[in-house]
Amino acid sequence: MSSRVKGVESVQSSVINSLKVAVRSAGMSVLLLLGGSLTGAHAQQDGITLNGTLTQGSLIRGQVAPDAVVTLDGETLSLNSEGKFVFGFPRDAGLSHKLKVELADGTTSVREITLTKREYNIQRIDGLDSKMVTPPKAVLERIRQDNVNVAKARSKVTDADALFTRFEWPAKGPITGVYGSQRVLNGVPKWPHFGVDVGGPTGSPVTAPVQGTVMLAEDLYYSGNTLILDHGMGVFSTFLHLDSITVKVGDTVAQGEQIGTIGATGRATGPHLDWRLNLGKMRLDPQTVVSGTPD
């Protein structure tokens, strides 16, 4: 990546430091642990456990009695057979939310959730091939089809719950780009960056952060060799700019199993892994489900 991206990783220091957050309201307590196990001192008392960081861009994992009804801001959340559920807050989510849990016996608890507001830096990247910033008309149909294929790969929702495992970094190296930063490419403002970049030599291994099923493995115009893993319950990891892909669609890979190698394919100025996290169409920050740093 360009040297101009140095220092960007500092924008999320507040998230990394928020490893343990205790939330108390409405006479009900919940222990939230970033990347920790789904247990806590108060979980057995109120029948609900949450795991995550209350900030914009975060993925929250939870568990209640299987016959409970859970809503977030009036929208009903899906539960699997064990009462596990997930929800997320996008990059620019509002700061006030309401989580409601209704048990089979009619007991209802309402939790007011207040998110931490995040500040996002501007990330300037120069030296890109002009066709990767403003694509020629000849490739617009390919880009459209790429988007269709990616959306299809992320459309399946299963009861699998591998995402409730502690996530591991999929590559080793320095963080060279972070979620949420506004991208300016060759001086042209573009969409924010929705992943975390890990720099490393071409050919360095990329591994599965948790167990997943390969839903897409192909060369895309912008992201080059791209791999999508389904972790269950609508949660997907995407790995961009790979030099090689060592698995195929339909494979189920274990946590830590190699799935490819770091590269610089697609729109990239140097070898790195761009790891992204999605809850359906919602783009979330991978650093909210993994602790520490990749190096």
Coordinates of C-alpha atoms in Angstrom, one line a residue:
M1 CA 0.0 0.0 0.0
S2 CA 1.1 3.6 -0.4
S3 CA 3.2 5.2 2.3
R4 CA 0.5 7.8 2.6
V5 CA -1.8 5.4 4.5
K6 CA 0.6 5.2 7.5
G7 CA -1.0 6.1 10.8
V8 CA -4.5 5.4 9.6
E9 CA -4.8 2.4 12.0
S10 CA -4.9 4.8 15.0
V11 CA -8.5 5.7 14.2
Q12 CA -9.8 2.6 15.9
S13 CA -7.8 2.7 19.1
S14 CA -11.0 3.5 21.1
V15 CA -12.5 0.3 19.8
I16 CA -9.5 -1.9 20.5
N17 CA -9.3 -0.5 24.0
S18 CA -13.0 -1.3 24.7
L19 CA -12.5 -5.0 25.3
K20 CA -15.0 -5.1 28.2
V21 CA -18.1 -3.1 28.4
A22 CA -20.7 -3.5 31.2
V23 CA -24.1 -2.2 30.3
R24 CA -26.8 -1.7 33.0
S25 CA -30.4 -0.5 32.4
A26 CA -34.0 -1.3 33.2
G27 CA -32.8 -3.5 36.1
M28 CA -31.1 -5.9 33.8
S29 CA -27.4 -6.5 33.3
V30 CA -25.4 -7.8 30.3
L31 CA -21.7 -8.5 30.0
L32 CA -20.1 -7.7 26.7
L33 CA -16.7 -9.1 25.8
L34 CA -14.9 -8.3 22.5
G35 CA -13.8 -11.6 21.1
G36 CA -14.5 -13.4 24.3
S37 CA -16.7 -16.3 25.3
L38 CA -20.4 -15.9 25.5
T39 CA -20.6 -16.2 29.3
G40 CA -20.7 -13.6 32.1
A41 CA -21.6 -13.1 35.7
H42 CA -25.0 -11.6 34.9
A43 CA -25.9 -13.9 31.9
Q44 CA -27.6 -16.5 34.1
Q45 CA -29.5 -14.0 36.1
D46 CA -31.3 -12.3 33.2
G47 CA -31.3 -15.0 30.6
I48 CA -29.5 -13.1 27.9
T49 CA -25.8 -12.9 26.8
L50 CA -24.4 -10.4 24.3
N51 CA -20.9 -10.4 22.8
G52 CA -19.5 -7.3 21.0
T53 CA -18.5 -3.7 21.3
L54 CA -21.2 -1.0 21.4
T55 CA -19.9 1.2 18.6
Q56 CA -20.7 2.1 15.0
G57 CA -19.6 -0.7 12.6
S58 CA -19.8 -3.5 15.2
L59 CA -21.2 -7.1 15.0
I60 CA -23.0 -8.2 18.1
R61 CA -23.6 -11.8 18.9
G62 CA -26.2 -12.9 21.5
Q63 CA -28.1 -15.8 23.0
V64 CA -31.4 -16.1 24.8
A65 CA -33.9 -18.9 25.5
P66 CA -34.8 -20.6 22.1
D67 CA -38.5 -19.7 22.5
A68 CA -37.8 -16.0 23.1
V69 CA -38.7 -13.2 20.7
V70 CA -35.9 -10.6 20.2
T71 CA -36.4 -7.3 18.5
L72 CA -34.0 -4.4 17.7
D73 CA -35.6 -1.1 17.1
G74 CA -38.9 -2.9 16.3
E75 CA -37.3 -5.3 13.8
T76 CA -37.6 -9.0 14.8
L77 CA -34.2 -10.8 14.9
S78 CA -33.9 -14.5 13.7
L79 CA -32.9 -17.0 16.4
N80 CA -31.4 -20.4 15.6
S81 CA -32.4 -23.6 17.4
E82 CA -30.2 -22.7 20.4
G83 CA -31.5 -19.2 20.8
K84 CA -28.4 -17.6 19.2
F85 CA -28.9 -14.4 17.2
V86 CA -26.8 -11.6 15.6
F87 CA -27.2 -8.0 14.7
G88 CA -25.0 -5.2 13.7
F89 CA -24.6 -1.4 13.5
P90 CA -23.3 0.1 10.2
R91 CA -20.6 2.7 9.8
D92 CA -22.9 5.7 10.3
A93 CA -25.5 4.1 12.5
G94 CA -27.4 6.3 14.9
L95 CA -26.3 6.2 18.5
S96 CA -29.5 5.3 20.2
H97 CA -31.2 1.8 19.9
K98 CA -33.7 -0.4 21.7
L99 CA -33.3 -4.1 22.3
K100 CA -36.4 -5.9 23.5
V101 CA -36.5 -9.5 24.7
E102 CA -39.9 -11.3 25.4
L103 CA -39.7 -14.7 27.0
A104 CA -42.3 -17.5 26.6
D105 CA -43.8 -16.7 30.0
G106 CA -44.5 -13.1 28.9
T107 CA -41.7 -11.5 30.8
T108 CA -40.3 -8.6 28.8
S109 CA -37.1 -6.7 29.1
V110 CA -36.2 -3.6 27.2
R111 CA -32.6 -2.3 27.0
E112 CA -31.6 1.1 25.8
I113 CA -28.4 0.8 23.8
T114 CA -26.1 3.9 23.3
L115 CA -23.3 3.4 20.8
T116 CA -19.9 5.1 20.9
K117 CA -19.5 7.5 18.0
R118 CA -16.4 6.9 15.8
E119 CA -14.3 9.3 14.0
Y120 CA -13.0 8.2 10.6
N121 CA -9.8 9.5 8.9
I122 CA -9.4 10.3 5.2
Q123 CA -7.1 7.8 3.5
R124 CA -5.4 9.0 0.3
I125 CA -4.0 6.4 -2.1
D126 CA -2.2 7.5 -5.2
G127 CA -0.4 5.6 -8.0
L128 CA -3.4 3.5 -9.0
D129 CA -3.9 2.7 -12.7
S130 CA -6.5 5.2 -13.9
K131 CA -8.8 2.4 -15.3
M132 CA -9.1 1.1 -11.7
V133 CA -10.4 4.4 -10.5
T134 CA -12.6 5.3 -13.4
P135 CA -13.3 2.1 -15.3
P136 CA -13.8 2.2 -19.1
K137 CA -17.2 1.4 -20.5
A138 CA -15.9 -1.9 -21.8
V139 CA -15.7 -3.4 -18.3
L140 CA -18.9 -2.0 -16.8
E141 CA -20.9 -5.1 -17.6
R142 CA -18.2 -7.3 -16.0
I143 CA -18.4 -5.1 -12.8
R144 CA -22.2 -5.4 -12.8
Q145 CA -21.9 -9.2 -13.0
D146 CA -19.3 -9.2 -10.3
N147 CA -21.7 -7.4 -8.0
V148 CA -24.5 -9.9 -8.8
N149 CA -22.2 -12.8 -8.0
V150 CA -21.0 -11.3 -4.7
A151 CA -24.6 -10.6 -3.7
K152 CA -25.7 -14.1 -4.5
A153 CA -22.8 -15.6 -2.5
R154 CA -23.9 -13.6 0.5
S155 CA -27.6 -14.3 0.2
K156 CA -27.8 -17.6 2.1
V157 CA -28.7 -17.6 5.8
T158 CA -28.1 -20.8 7.7
D159 CA -28.4 -21.9 11.4
A160 CA -24.6 -22.7 11.5
D161 CA -23.0 -20.8 14.3
A162 CA -19.3 -20.9 13.7
L163 CA -19.3 -17.1 14.1
F164 CA -19.8 -17.6 17.9
T165 CA -16.2 -18.9 18.0
R166 CA -13.4 -16.5 18.9
F167 CA -12.2 -15.0 15.6
E168 CA -8.5 -15.2 14.7
W169 CA -6.6 -12.8 12.4
P170 CA -6.5 -14.4 8.8
A171 CA -3.0 -13.1 8.0
K172 CA 0.1 -11.8 9.8
G173 CA 1.6 -8.3 9.2
P174 CA 1.1 -4.6 9.9
I175 CA -2.3 -3.0 9.6
T176 CA -2.2 -0.7 6.6
G177 CA -5.8 0.4 6.3
V178 CA -8.8 0.4 8.6
Y179 CA -12.6 0.2 8.3
G180 CA -14.6 3.4 7.8
S181 CA -11.8 5.6 6.4
Q182 CA -12.9 7.9 3.5
R183 CA -10.9 6.8 0.4
V184 CA -9.5 9.4 -2.0
L185 CA -8.0 7.5 -5.0
N186 CA -5.7 9.4 -7.3
G187 CA -7.3 12.5 -5.9
V188 CA -10.8 11.3 -6.6
P189 CA -13.2 10.9 -3.5
K190 CA -14.6 7.3 -3.5
W191 CA -16.6 5.1 -1.1
P192 CA -15.2 4.6 2.4
H193 CA -13.0 1.6 3.0
F194 CA -15.1 -1.3 4.5
G195 CA -12.4 -3.7 5.5
V196 CA -9.1 -3.9 7.5
D197 CA -5.9 -4.2 5.4
V198 CA -3.0 -6.4 6.5
G199 CA 0.2 -5.9 4.7
G200 CA 2.5 -8.8 3.8
P201 CA 4.7 -10.3 1.1
T202 CA 3.1 -11.9 -1.9
G203 CA 2.5 -15.5 -1.2
S204 CA 2.1 -15.2 2.5
P205 CA -0.6 -17.5 3.9
V206 CA -4.2 -16.4 4.4
T207 CA -6.3 -18.6 6.8
A208 CA -9.9 -18.9 7.8
P209 CA -10.6 -16.7 10.9
V210 CA -13.3 -19.2 12.0
Q211 CA -14.9 -22.2 10.3
G212 CA -16.8 -21.4 7.1
T213 CA -18.1 -22.7 3.8
V214 CA -16.6 -21.3 0.5
M215 CA -19.4 -19.4 -1.3
L216 CA -17.3 -17.6 -4.0
A217 CA -13.8 -18.0 -5.3
E218 CA -13.1 -16.0 -8.5
D219 CA -11.3 -13.1 -10.0
L220 CA -13.3 -9.8 -9.8
Y221 CA -12.4 -6.6 -11.5
Y222 CA -11.9 -4.3 -8.5
S223 CA -10.9 -6.8 -5.8
G224 CA -8.9 -9.3 -7.9
N225 CA -8.9 -12.9 -6.6
T226 CA -11.7 -12.9 -4.1
L227 CA -12.9 -15.4 -1.6
I228 CA -16.1 -15.4 0.4
L229 CA -16.7 -17.6 3.5
D230 CA -20.1 -18.2 5.1
H231 CA -19.8 -18.4 8.9
G232 CA -23.5 -18.9 9.4
M233 CA -26.5 -16.8 10.3
G234 CA -25.9 -14.3 7.5
V235 CA -22.3 -13.5 8.6
F236 CA -19.7 -13.7 5.9
S237 CA -15.9 -12.9 5.6
T238 CA -14.5 -11.7 2.3
F239 CA -10.9 -11.8 1.4
L240 CA -9.7 -9.5 -1.4
H241 CA -6.6 -9.1 -3.7
L242 CA -5.4 -12.7 -3.1
D243 CA -2.5 -13.9 -5.2
S244 CA -3.9 -17.4 -5.1
I245 CA -7.0 -19.3 -3.8
T246 CA -6.3 -22.7 -2.4
V247 CA -9.9 -23.9 -1.8
K248 CA -13.0 -24.1 -4.0
V249 CA -16.7 -23.3 -3.8
G250 CA -18.5 -25.8 -1.6
D251 CA -15.5 -26.6 0.6
T252 CA -15.9 -26.3 4.4
V253 CA -12.7 -25.0 5.9
A254 CA -11.7 -25.2 9.6
Q255 CA -10.5 -22.2 11.6
G256 CA -6.8 -21.6 10.8
E257 CA -6.9 -23.7 7.6
Q258 CA -5.1 -22.0 4.7
I259 CA -7.5 -20.6 2.0
G260 CA -5.2 -18.6 -0.1
T261 CA -2.2 -16.3 -0.2
I262 CA -1.6 -12.5 0.0
G263 CA -1.4 -10.7 -3.3
A264 CA -1.9 -7.5 -5.2
T265 CA -4.6 -8.4 -7.7
G266 CA -7.4 -6.1 -8.7
R267 CA -7.2 -2.4 -7.5
A268 CA -4.1 -2.5 -5.3
T269 CA -0.8 -0.7 -5.1
G270 CA 1.0 -3.5 -3.3
P271 CA 0.5 -6.9 -1.7
H272 CA -1.9 -7.0 1.2
L273 CA -5.0 -8.7 2.4
D274 CA -8.2 -6.7 2.6
W275 CA -10.5 -8.6 5.1
R276 CA -14.2 -7.7 5.2
L277 CA -17.1 -8.7 7.4
N278 CA -20.7 -8.7 6.3
L279 CA -24.0 -9.3 8.0
G280 CA -26.1 -9.8 4.9
K281 CA -25.7 -6.5 3.0
M282 CA -24.5 -4.7 6.1
R283 CA -20.7 -3.9 6.0
L284 CA -19.1 -4.2 9.4
D285 CA -15.7 -3.8 11.0
P286 CA -13.7 -7.1 11.3
Q287 CA -11.7 -5.5 14.1
T288 CA -14.8 -5.7 16.3
V289 CA -14.7 -9.5 16.3
V290 CA -11.0 -10.1 16.7
S291 CA -8.6 -8.9 19.4
G292 CA -5.0 -7.8 19.3
T293 CA -3.1 -7.1 16.2
P294 CA -2.1 -9.3 13.3
D295 CA 1.6 -8.9 13.7

